[in-house]
């Protein structure tokens, strides 16, 4: 048996954050990693997808430039193989850079390659060796959810965000099942690169938005680029003729299926049942999101593995919270979480911040909606006057509580408004800030004025 003060499970965003902090205090630790190195973001998430989106948008807008007087756009072509090779080049650059900067120089005794499994609350089994740790930080990330039946039926024609970027040649026709953030980003990018895309979402809402008007507006805008079907699940049928998606009496033939119905925390093989705490229906242990501590144990879970806010910047924050509390244990301190912020990098962009529409106590709130098609000069001249801004405020205090947005440059607009929510600014105070002309932010000013009128 080997005894250490700290054990870090996983070398992703959480694990590397923990490693950086713990190394400043002690060398009595072990980082345990199963599988390839590189964070989910750099390897199969944020960064390769943005490289794909960037190339797709270049081609898409180049073809549309005919509308502003650019000639010759009817003859443009895209080299899909070159695009995918470029995506992998950037992916490899990010992952190798992270590894070189964080784990390449780790002493052999501080890095253990293999899968960790709890055999007791303070003991882990790795490659047959028992590691007894005083404090443990779990950052094992997440994996795409894929029904076993679909794996069996589709075989090599099944794609997820884990293997899509490995394609040398893109399929001619693809079904995207699950139109959340990942499904929409990849689906739109593939469509803009010339793939025939059909999108399916079992729920009535796409991209995780909850405001009914935002959801309807987004679905309408997406339908201009590829087919979108919501509100019903689909069945997959595979025979000698190929792949067929069945939805009631409708049938769709495709060459591949991209499954983006969600991700699940990588905890199935961790042996959490040996922690002595009651697990929930998904096999997750109870933890405090302000401390990241599991029950009252010297064990902390963070990032995608916790399932709380599976976004990279949240994983970094949670990794820090978990590590500082592991260092201070048993003097664990609660940390006020930052304002929630989520972004989908489609066009028009989708973003939410603060409270979501489904989280509002409606009797105590007012909401306002501003359609960009109404009157925003900058959006009109840039052919970006498609979208909707929905903002929520507290009746009593007048503070901005949150919002859901679909519009171009939503990623930047949402950041500014998230900062206002975190600073607990009132709608009146925000309206006292300068709004230049002509800019897209004037649409935010218009929405805020509508919200202010309702408050008054």
Short mmCIF file of C-alpha atoms in Angstrom, two decimals:
data_model
loop_
_atom_site.label_atom_id
_atom_site.label_comp_id
_atom_site.label_asym_id
_atom_site.label_seq_id
_atom_site.Cartn_x
_atom_site.Cartn_y
_atom_site.Cartn_z
CA UNK A 1 0.00 0.00 0.00
CA UNK A 2 1.20 3.50 -0.89
CA UNK A 3 0.20 6.44 1.28
CA UNK A 4 -0.05 10.03 -0.01
CA UNK A 5 -1.52 13.23 1.29
CA UNK A 6 -3.41 14.13 -1.91
CA UNK A 7 -4.75 12.03 -4.78
CA UNK A 8 -6.04 13.76 -7.91
CA UNK A 9 -8.13 11.59 -10.23
CA UNK A 10 -8.11 12.89 -13.79
CA UNK A 11 -5.76 15.19 -15.68
CA UNK A 12 -8.40 17.41 -17.27
CA UNK A 13 -9.27 21.00 -16.38
CA UNK A 14 -10.09 20.12 -12.77
CA UNK A 15 -7.07 17.89 -12.28
CA UNK A 16 -4.61 20.33 -13.78
CA UNK A 17 -6.06 23.18 -11.71
CA UNK A 18 -5.66 21.03 -8.60
CA UNK A 19 -2.16 20.01 -9.59
CA UNK A 20 -1.02 23.61 -9.99
CA UNK A 21 -2.32 24.58 -6.54
CA UNK A 22 -1.17 21.50 -4.64
CA UNK A 23 2.37 21.63 -6.06
CA UNK A 24 2.80 25.00 -4.37
CA UNK A 25 2.27 23.38 -0.97
CA UNK A 26 3.64 19.86 -1.14
CA UNK A 27 5.14 17.15 -3.30
CA UNK A 28 3.22 14.49 -1.38
CA UNK A 29 0.60 13.85 -4.05
CA UNK A 30 -0.24 11.61 -6.99
CA UNK A 31 -2.04 12.50 -10.22
CA UNK A 32 -3.92 9.50 -11.61
CA UNK A 33 -4.86 9.53 -15.28
CA UNK A 34 -6.62 6.91 -17.41
CA UNK A 35 -6.56 7.27 -21.18
CA UNK A 36 -5.18 10.06 -23.34
CA UNK A 37 -4.08 13.40 -21.95
CA UNK A 38 -5.71 16.70 -22.86
CA UNK A 39 -8.80 18.38 -21.48
CA UNK A 40 -12.24 17.64 -22.93
CA UNK A 41 -12.31 21.21 -24.23
CA UNK A 42 -9.01 20.99 -26.09
CA UNK A 43 -9.34 17.40 -27.30
CA UNK A 44 -12.97 16.84 -28.31
CA UNK A 45 -14.91 19.95 -27.28
CA UNK A 46 -14.62 23.70 -27.38
CA UNK A 47 -11.49 24.16 -29.44
CA UNK A 48 -11.78 21.65 -32.32
CA UNK A 49 -15.45 22.57 -32.70
CA UNK A 50 -14.58 26.26 -32.94
CA UNK A 51 -11.96 25.50 -35.58
CA UNK A 52 -14.62 23.65 -37.56
CA UNK A 53 -17.15 26.45 -37.07
CA UNK A 54 -14.63 29.11 -38.13
CA UNK A 55 -13.91 27.38 -41.44
CA UNK A 56 -17.59 26.68 -42.09
CA UNK A 57 -18.58 30.28 -41.44
CA UNK A 58 -15.88 31.59 -43.78
CA UNK A 59 -17.24 29.47 -46.63
CA UNK A 60 -20.87 30.25 -45.80
CA UNK A 61 -20.39 34.02 -45.69
CA UNK A 62 -18.17 34.02 -48.76
CA UNK A 63 -21.03 32.47 -50.73
CA UNK A 64 -23.49 35.02 -49.30
CA UNK A 65 -21.27 37.96 -50.24
CA UNK A 66 -23.01 38.04 -53.61
CA UNK A 67 -25.77 40.00 -51.84
CA UNK A 68 -23.38 42.92 -51.24
CA UNK A 69 -21.95 42.99 -54.75
CA UNK A 70 -19.17 40.38 -54.69
CA UNK A 71 -19.11 38.42 -57.95
CA UNK A 72 -17.93 34.89 -58.65
CA UNK A 73 -19.41 33.39 -55.48
CA UNK A 74 -21.43 30.81 -57.42
CA UNK A 75 -18.20 28.95 -58.21
CA UNK A 76 -16.78 28.71 -54.70
CA UNK A 77 -15.87 25.28 -53.35
CA UNK A 78 -14.64 24.03 -49.99
CA UNK A 79 -12.03 21.31 -49.47
CA UNK A 80 -13.64 19.35 -46.63
CA UNK A 81 -10.58 17.17 -46.16
CA UNK A 82 -8.36 20.23 -45.74
CA UNK A 83 -10.83 21.69 -43.23
CA UNK A 84 -10.79 18.53 -41.10
CA UNK A 85 -7.00 18.30 -41.28
CA UNK A 86 -6.77 21.90 -40.06
CA UNK A 87 -9.16 21.11 -37.19
CA UNK A 88 -6.94 18.22 -36.07
CA UNK A 89 -3.81 20.35 -36.37
CA UNK A 90 -5.26 22.92 -33.98
CA UNK A 91 -6.57 20.16 -31.71
CA UNK A 92 -3.12 18.58 -31.49
CA UNK A 93 -1.53 21.97 -30.86
CA UNK A 94 -3.82 22.64 -27.90
CA UNK A 95 -3.58 19.19 -26.34
CA UNK A 96 0.19 18.88 -26.72
CA UNK A 97 0.67 22.38 -25.33
CA UNK A 98 -1.39 21.59 -22.26
CA UNK A 99 0.47 18.35 -21.63
CA UNK A 100 3.89 19.94 -22.12
CA UNK A 101 3.07 22.77 -19.73
CA UNK A 102 1.56 20.66 -16.97
CA UNK A 103 2.43 16.97 -16.83
CA UNK A 104 5.48 16.27 -19.02
CA UNK A 105 7.90 17.31 -16.29
CA UNK A 106 6.12 15.56 -13.42
CA UNK A 107 8.37 13.19 -11.45
CA UNK A 108 7.47 9.56 -12.08
CA UNK A 109 6.37 9.07 -8.48
CA UNK A 110 3.75 11.83 -8.85
CA UNK A 111 2.08 10.49 -12.01
CA UNK A 112 0.23 7.20 -12.12
CA UNK A 113 -1.29 5.96 -15.38
CA UNK A 114 -4.37 3.81 -14.98
CA UNK A 115 -8.02 3.81 -13.91
CA UNK A 116 -8.76 4.59 -10.27
CA UNK A 117 -11.49 2.84 -8.29
CA UNK A 118 -12.52 3.42 -4.68
CA UNK A 119 -12.28 0.36 -2.46
CA UNK A 120 -12.81 2.40 0.73
CA UNK A 121 -13.53 6.09 1.41
CA UNK A 122 -9.80 6.87 1.60
CA UNK A 123 -8.41 4.11 -0.60
CA UNK A 124 -8.08 3.79 -4.37
CA UNK A 125 -7.07 0.79 -6.44
CA UNK A 126 -4.99 1.58 -9.53
CA UNK A 127 -3.50 -1.22 -11.61
CA UNK A 128 -3.79 -3.56 -8.64
CA UNK A 129 -1.98 -1.13 -6.32
CA UNK A 130 -3.75 0.42 -3.30
CA UNK A 131 -3.31 4.17 -2.87
CA UNK A 132 -4.36 5.51 0.53
CA UNK A 133 -4.91 9.28 0.40
CA UNK A 134 -5.79 11.73 3.14
CA UNK A 135 -7.72 13.89 0.65
CA UNK A 136 -9.01 13.09 -2.82
CA UNK A 137 -10.11 15.31 -5.71
CA UNK A 138 -12.24 13.78 -8.47
CA UNK A 139 -12.10 15.36 -11.92
CA UNK A 140 -12.83 12.49 -14.29
CA UNK A 141 -14.82 14.49 -16.84
CA UNK A 142 -17.72 13.22 -18.94
CA UNK A 143 -18.53 11.16 -22.03
CA UNK A 144 -21.21 11.32 -24.75
CA UNK A 145 -24.42 9.47 -23.99
CA UNK A 146 -25.19 6.84 -26.63
CA UNK A 147 -27.87 4.14 -26.25
CA UNK A 148 -26.35 0.67 -26.61
CA UNK A 149 -28.94 -0.26 -29.23
CA UNK A 150 -27.75 2.59 -31.44
CA UNK A 151 -24.13 1.49 -31.09
CA UNK A 152 -25.08 -2.02 -32.18
CA UNK A 153 -27.14 -0.84 -35.14
CA UNK A 154 -24.91 1.91 -36.49
CA UNK A 155 -21.40 0.60 -35.95
CA UNK A 156 -18.88 2.81 -37.77
CA UNK A 157 -21.70 5.09 -38.97
CA UNK A 158 -22.23 6.30 -35.39
CA UNK A 159 -20.55 9.63 -34.68
CA UNK A 160 -20.18 11.64 -31.48
CA UNK A 161 -18.10 14.66 -30.60
CA UNK A 162 -15.42 12.16 -29.53
CA UNK A 163 -14.78 10.84 -33.05
CA UNK A 164 -16.27 13.37 -35.47
CA UNK A 165 -13.04 15.35 -35.75
CA UNK A 166 -11.14 12.25 -36.85
CA UNK A 167 -13.07 12.06 -40.13
CA UNK A 168 -10.95 12.44 -43.27
CA UNK A 169 -14.05 12.63 -45.47
CA UNK A 170 -17.39 14.05 -44.35
CA UNK A 171 -20.59 12.08 -45.05
CA UNK A 172 -22.92 13.42 -47.72
CA UNK A 173 -26.00 13.11 -45.49
CA UNK A 174 -26.07 13.13 -41.72
CA UNK A 175 -28.72 13.08 -39.01
CA UNK A 176 -27.99 15.01 -35.83
CA UNK A 177 -29.96 13.57 -32.91
CA UNK A 178 -30.05 16.00 -30.01
CA UNK A 179 -30.12 19.73 -30.74
CA UNK A 180 -28.48 21.08 -27.63
CA UNK A 181 -25.43 23.33 -27.75
CA UNK A 182 -23.11 20.67 -29.16
CA UNK A 183 -25.59 19.29 -31.69
CA UNK A 184 -26.47 22.69 -33.09
CA UNK A 185 -22.88 23.90 -33.31
CA UNK A 186 -21.69 20.81 -35.13
CA UNK A 187 -24.86 20.46 -37.19
CA UNK A 188 -24.76 24.01 -38.51
CA UNK A 189 -21.03 23.81 -39.23
CA UNK A 190 -21.46 20.57 -41.20
CA UNK A 191 -24.39 22.06 -43.10
CA UNK A 192 -22.34 25.12 -44.03
CA UNK A 193 -19.56 22.84 -45.28
CA UNK A 194 -21.93 21.19 -47.74
CA UNK A 195 -23.25 18.21 -45.78
CA UNK A 196 -27.00 17.58 -45.98
CA UNK A 197 -28.06 17.84 -42.33
CA UNK A 198 -31.33 16.81 -40.68
CA UNK A 199 -31.71 17.70 -37.00
CA UNK A 200 -33.93 15.95 -34.46
CA UNK A 201 -34.75 16.99 -30.90
CA UNK A 202 -37.11 15.01 -28.68
CA UNK A 203 -38.08 18.02 -26.56
CA UNK A 204 -39.87 21.14 -27.77
CA UNK A 205 -36.86 23.37 -27.10
CA UNK A 206 -33.52 23.54 -28.88
CA UNK A 207 -30.15 24.66 -27.55
CA UNK A 208 -31.42 24.45 -23.99
CA UNK A 209 -33.43 27.69 -24.15
CA UNK A 210 -36.60 27.80 -22.08
CA UNK A 211 -38.28 31.07 -23.02
CA UNK A 212 -41.00 30.01 -25.49
CA UNK A 213 -40.53 33.00 -27.82
CA UNK A 214 -36.76 32.54 -27.94
CA UNK A 215 -37.19 28.84 -28.69
CA UNK A 216 -39.62 29.51 -31.54
CA UNK A 217 -37.42 32.26 -32.99
CA UNK A 218 -34.33 30.06 -32.89
CA UNK A 219 -36.05 27.11 -34.55
CA UNK A 220 -37.32 29.39 -37.32
CA UNK A 221 -33.85 30.78 -38.00
CA UNK A 222 -32.20 27.37 -38.00
CA UNK A 223 -34.77 26.00 -40.44
CA UNK A 224 -33.41 28.45 -43.03
CA UNK A 225 -30.23 26.35 -43.20
CA UNK A 226 -31.24 22.74 -42.52
CA UNK A 227 -34.27 20.67 -41.57
CA UNK A 228 -35.16 20.78 -37.89
CA UNK A 229 -37.71 18.49 -36.24
CA UNK A 230 -38.63 18.91 -32.56
CA UNK A 231 -41.07 17.51 -30.04
CA UNK A 232 -40.74 13.81 -30.84
CA UNK A 233 -38.11 11.11 -30.59
CA UNK A 234 -36.91 9.22 -33.65
CA UNK A 235 -36.21 5.56 -34.27
CA UNK A 236 -33.18 4.26 -36.14
CA UNK A 237 -33.48 1.44 -38.66
CA UNK A 238 -30.49 -0.05 -40.44
CA UNK A 239 -30.71 -2.59 -43.25
CA UNK A 240 -28.95 -3.48 -46.48
CA UNK A 241 -30.22 -0.27 -48.05
CA UNK A 242 -28.58 1.95 -45.43
CA UNK A 243 -29.63 4.05 -42.43
CA UNK A 244 -33.17 5.29 -42.05
CA UNK A 245 -34.53 7.61 -39.36
CA UNK A 246 -38.25 7.12 -38.65
CA UNK A 247 -40.43 9.75 -37.04
CA UNK A 248 -44.12 8.79 -37.03
CA UNK A 249 -44.97 8.36 -40.71
CA UNK A 250 -41.87 10.24 -41.90
CA UNK A 251 -38.70 8.51 -43.04
CA UNK A 252 -35.26 10.00 -43.65
CA UNK A 253 -32.29 8.28 -45.26
CA UNK A 254 -28.78 9.29 -44.17
CA UNK A 255 -25.20 8.04 -44.40
CA UNK A 256 -24.24 8.65 -40.76
CA UNK A 257 -25.76 9.67 -37.43
CA UNK A 258 -24.22 12.21 -35.06
CA UNK A 259 -25.53 11.56 -31.54
CA UNK A 260 -25.49 14.62 -29.27
CA UNK A 261 -28.20 13.84 -26.72
CA UNK A 262 -26.02 14.82 -23.77
CA UNK A 263 -22.97 13.83 -21.76
CA UNK A 264 -22.72 11.82 -18.56
CA UNK A 265 -20.18 12.12 -15.73
CA UNK A 266 -17.41 9.53 -15.89
CA UNK A 267 -18.14 7.95 -12.51
CA UNK A 268 -19.54 4.54 -13.47
CA UNK A 269 -16.26 2.72 -12.80
CA UNK A 270 -15.10 4.82 -9.84
CA UNK A 271 -16.66 2.61 -7.19
CA UNK A 272 -18.46 5.49 -5.48
CA UNK A 273 -20.63 2.93 -3.67
CA UNK A 274 -17.63 2.33 -1.39
CA UNK A 275 -17.79 5.91 -0.06
CA UNK A 276 -20.57 4.97 2.34
CA UNK A 277 -22.98 7.65 1.08
CA UNK A 278 -26.29 7.23 -0.70
CA UNK A 279 -25.93 7.69 -4.45
CA UNK A 280 -28.68 9.25 -6.58
CA UNK A 281 -30.48 7.55 -9.48
CA UNK A 282 -27.57 8.40 -11.80
CA UNK A 283 -24.94 6.94 -9.50
CA UNK A 284 -23.68 10.34 -8.38
CA UNK A 285 -22.67 11.11 -4.80
CA UNK A 286 -24.23 14.07 -2.96
CA UNK A 287 -21.98 17.14 -2.90
CA UNK A 288 -22.15 20.82 -1.98
CA UNK A 289 -21.73 23.08 -5.06
CA UNK A 290 -20.37 25.86 -2.83
CA UNK A 291 -17.58 23.63 -1.47
CA UNK A 292 -17.51 20.70 -3.95
CA UNK A 293 -17.26 18.37 -0.93
CA UNK A 294 -18.95 14.97 -1.02
CA UNK A 295 -21.01 14.64 2.17
CA UNK A 296 -18.62 15.32 5.07
CA UNK A 297 -15.75 13.33 3.57
CA UNK A 298 -12.28 14.62 2.65
CA UNK A 299 -13.32 13.95 -0.96
CA UNK A 300 -14.16 16.63 -3.50
CA UNK A 301 -15.69 16.34 -6.97
CA UNK A 302 -15.63 19.02 -9.66
CA UNK A 303 -16.11 19.80 -13.33
CA UNK A 304 -18.09 17.57 -15.67
CA UNK A 305 -17.74 14.70 -13.20
CA UNK A 306 -20.04 16.54 -10.80
CA UNK A 307 -22.70 17.16 -13.47
CA UNK A 308 -23.44 20.58 -11.94
CA UNK A 309 -22.33 23.09 -14.57
CA UNK A 310 -20.47 21.12 -17.25
CA UNK A 311 -18.67 24.06 -18.90
CA UNK A 312 -14.92 24.64 -18.97
CA UNK A 313 -14.76 27.93 -17.07
CA UNK A 314 -16.97 26.40 -14.39
CA UNK A 315 -14.68 23.37 -14.23
CA UNK A 316 -11.73 25.68 -13.61
CA UNK A 317 -13.60 27.49 -10.84
CA UNK A 318 -14.80 24.25 -9.28
CA UNK A 319 -11.32 22.75 -9.46
CA UNK A 320 -10.00 25.72 -7.50
CA UNK A 321 -12.80 25.57 -4.93
CA UNK A 322 -12.32 21.83 -4.47
CA UNK A 323 -8.54 22.08 -4.13
CA UNK A 324 -8.53 24.98 -1.69
CA UNK A 325 -10.98 23.09 0.50
CA UNK A 326 -8.95 19.90 0.20
CA UNK A 327 -5.89 21.83 1.36
CA UNK A 328 -7.84 23.39 4.24
CA UNK A 329 -9.81 20.31 5.28
CA UNK A 330 -11.51 20.00 7.73
CA UNK A 331 -11.93 23.79 7.68
CA UNK A 332 -14.02 23.78 4.51
CA UNK A 333 -15.29 27.17 3.29
CA UNK A 334 -18.29 27.92 1.09
CA UNK A 335 -17.67 30.00 -2.03
CA UNK A 336 -20.33 32.11 -3.71
CA UNK A 337 -20.59 30.85 -7.25
CA UNK A 338 -20.24 33.18 -10.20
CA UNK A 339 -23.26 34.13 -12.27
CA UNK A 340 -24.29 31.30 -14.55
CA UNK A 341 -23.34 31.89 -18.21
CA UNK A 342 -23.80 29.67 -21.24
CA UNK A 343 -23.12 30.27 -24.92
CA UNK A 344 -23.72 28.43 -28.19
CA UNK A 345 -21.46 29.58 -31.02
CA UNK A 346 -23.96 29.16 -33.82
CA UNK A 347 -25.25 31.99 -36.01
CA UNK A 348 -27.18 33.80 -34.79
CA UNK A 349 -25.62 33.07 -31.43
CA UNK A 350 -27.52 31.78 -28.42
CA UNK A 351 -26.70 32.68 -24.84
CA UNK A 352 -28.19 32.67 -21.38
CA UNK A 353 -27.03 34.31 -18.16
CA UNK A 354 -28.21 34.48 -14.57
CA UNK A 355 -31.59 32.92 -13.89
CA UNK A 356 -33.19 30.96 -16.72
CA UNK A 357 -36.81 31.50 -17.72
CA UNK A 358 -37.85 28.19 -16.14
CA UNK A 359 -36.17 29.20 -12.85
CA UNK A 360 -38.10 32.44 -12.37
CA UNK A 361 -40.62 33.01 -9.61
CA UNK A 362 -43.02 34.57 -12.12
CA UNK A 363 -45.15 36.40 -9.55
CA UNK A 364 -42.08 38.34 -8.37
CA UNK A 365 -40.58 39.11 -11.78
CA UNK A 366 -41.16 41.04 -14.96
CA UNK A 367 -39.93 40.03 -18.39
CA UNK A 368 -39.40 41.96 -21.62
CA UNK A 369 -38.69 40.88 -25.18
CA UNK A 370 -37.10 42.91 -27.97
CA UNK A 371 -37.06 41.64 -31.56
CA UNK A 372 -34.00 42.81 -33.50
CA UNK A 373 -36.06 42.97 -36.67
CA UNK A 374 -37.97 45.93 -35.22
CA UNK A 375 -35.40 48.69 -35.13
CA UNK A 376 -31.64 48.32 -34.84
CA UNK A 377 -29.80 50.11 -37.61
CA UNK A 378 -26.46 48.34 -37.22
CA UNK A 379 -28.09 44.91 -37.30
CA UNK A 380 -30.08 45.83 -40.41
CA UNK A 381 -27.12 47.04 -42.50
CA UNK A 382 -25.08 43.97 -41.50
CA UNK A 383 -27.93 41.59 -42.42
CA UNK A 384 -28.01 40.54 -38.77
CA UNK A 385 -31.45 41.77 -37.81
CA UNK A 386 -32.63 38.31 -36.81
CA UNK A 387 -33.01 37.53 -33.15
CA UNK A 388 -34.68 38.15 -29.86
CA UNK A 389 -33.49 39.51 -26.52
CA UNK A 390 -35.45 38.41 -23.46
CA UNK A 391 -34.55 39.92 -20.09
CA UNK A 392 -35.84 39.25 -16.57
CA UNK A 393 -35.91 41.59 -13.55
CA UNK A 394 -37.03 41.47 -9.94
CA UNK A 395 -40.16 43.54 -9.28
CA UNK A 396 -39.17 44.64 -5.80
CA UNK A 397 -35.49 45.52 -6.21
CA UNK A 398 -35.47 46.33 -9.91
CA UNK A 399 -32.32 44.21 -10.31
CA UNK A 400 -31.59 42.39 -13.53
CA UNK A 401 -31.92 38.66 -12.81
CA UNK A 402 -31.02 37.03 -16.10
CA UNK A 403 -31.98 36.53 -19.70
CA UNK A 404 -32.00 34.34 -22.79
CA UNK A 405 -30.76 35.72 -26.10
CA UNK A 406 -30.66 34.67 -29.73
CA UNK A 407 -28.78 37.22 -31.87
CA UNK A 408 -25.49 37.80 -33.63
CA UNK A 409 -22.64 38.55 -31.21
CA UNK A 410 -24.67 36.99 -28.39
CA UNK A 411 -21.44 35.74 -26.78
CA UNK A 412 -20.32 39.32 -26.10
CA UNK A 413 -23.73 40.74 -25.18
CA UNK A 414 -24.31 37.95 -22.66
CA UNK A 415 -20.95 38.58 -21.00
CA UNK A 416 -21.76 42.23 -20.40
CA UNK A 417 -25.19 41.42 -18.98
CA UNK A 418 -23.83 38.58 -16.83
CA UNK A 419 -21.41 41.06 -15.27
CA UNK A 420 -24.37 43.36 -14.51
CA UNK A 421 -26.23 40.50 -12.81
CA UNK A 422 -23.19 39.56 -10.75
CA UNK A 423 -22.81 43.17 -9.62
CA UNK A 424 -26.53 43.16 -8.67
CA UNK A 425 -27.18 46.19 -10.82
CA UNK A 426 -30.71 47.48 -11.25
CA UNK A 427 -32.19 48.02 -14.68
CA UNK A 428 -32.16 51.77 -14.01
CA UNK A 429 -28.44 51.69 -13.20
CA UNK A 430 -27.61 49.77 -16.37
CA UNK A 431 -29.56 52.28 -18.45
CA UNK A 432 -27.38 55.04 -17.01
CA UNK A 433 -24.40 53.44 -18.75
CA UNK A 434 -23.39 54.73 -22.22
CA UNK A 435 -24.76 53.08 -25.37
CA UNK A 436 -22.98 54.10 -28.56
CA UNK A 437 -24.66 54.50 -31.95
CA UNK A 438 -24.80 52.51 -34.17
CA UNK A 439 -23.99 49.26 -32.34
CA UNK A 440 -25.81 46.02 -31.56
CA UNK A 441 -25.75 46.98 -27.88
CA UNK A 442 -28.50 49.49 -28.69
CA UNK A 443 -30.82 46.49 -28.98
CA UNK A 444 -29.93 45.67 -25.37
CA UNK A 445 -30.78 49.26 -24.43
CA UNK A 446 -34.16 48.87 -26.15
CA UNK A 447 -34.86 45.66 -24.24
CA UNK A 448 -33.83 47.29 -20.97
CA UNK A 449 -36.17 50.24 -21.63
CA UNK A 450 -39.06 47.84 -22.16
CA UNK A 451 -38.12 46.10 -18.92
CA UNK A 452 -37.88 49.44 -17.09
CA UNK A 453 -41.33 50.46 -18.27
CA UNK A 454 -42.79 47.27 -16.85
CA UNK A 455 -41.01 47.81 -13.54
CA UNK A 456 -42.45 51.31 -13.27
#
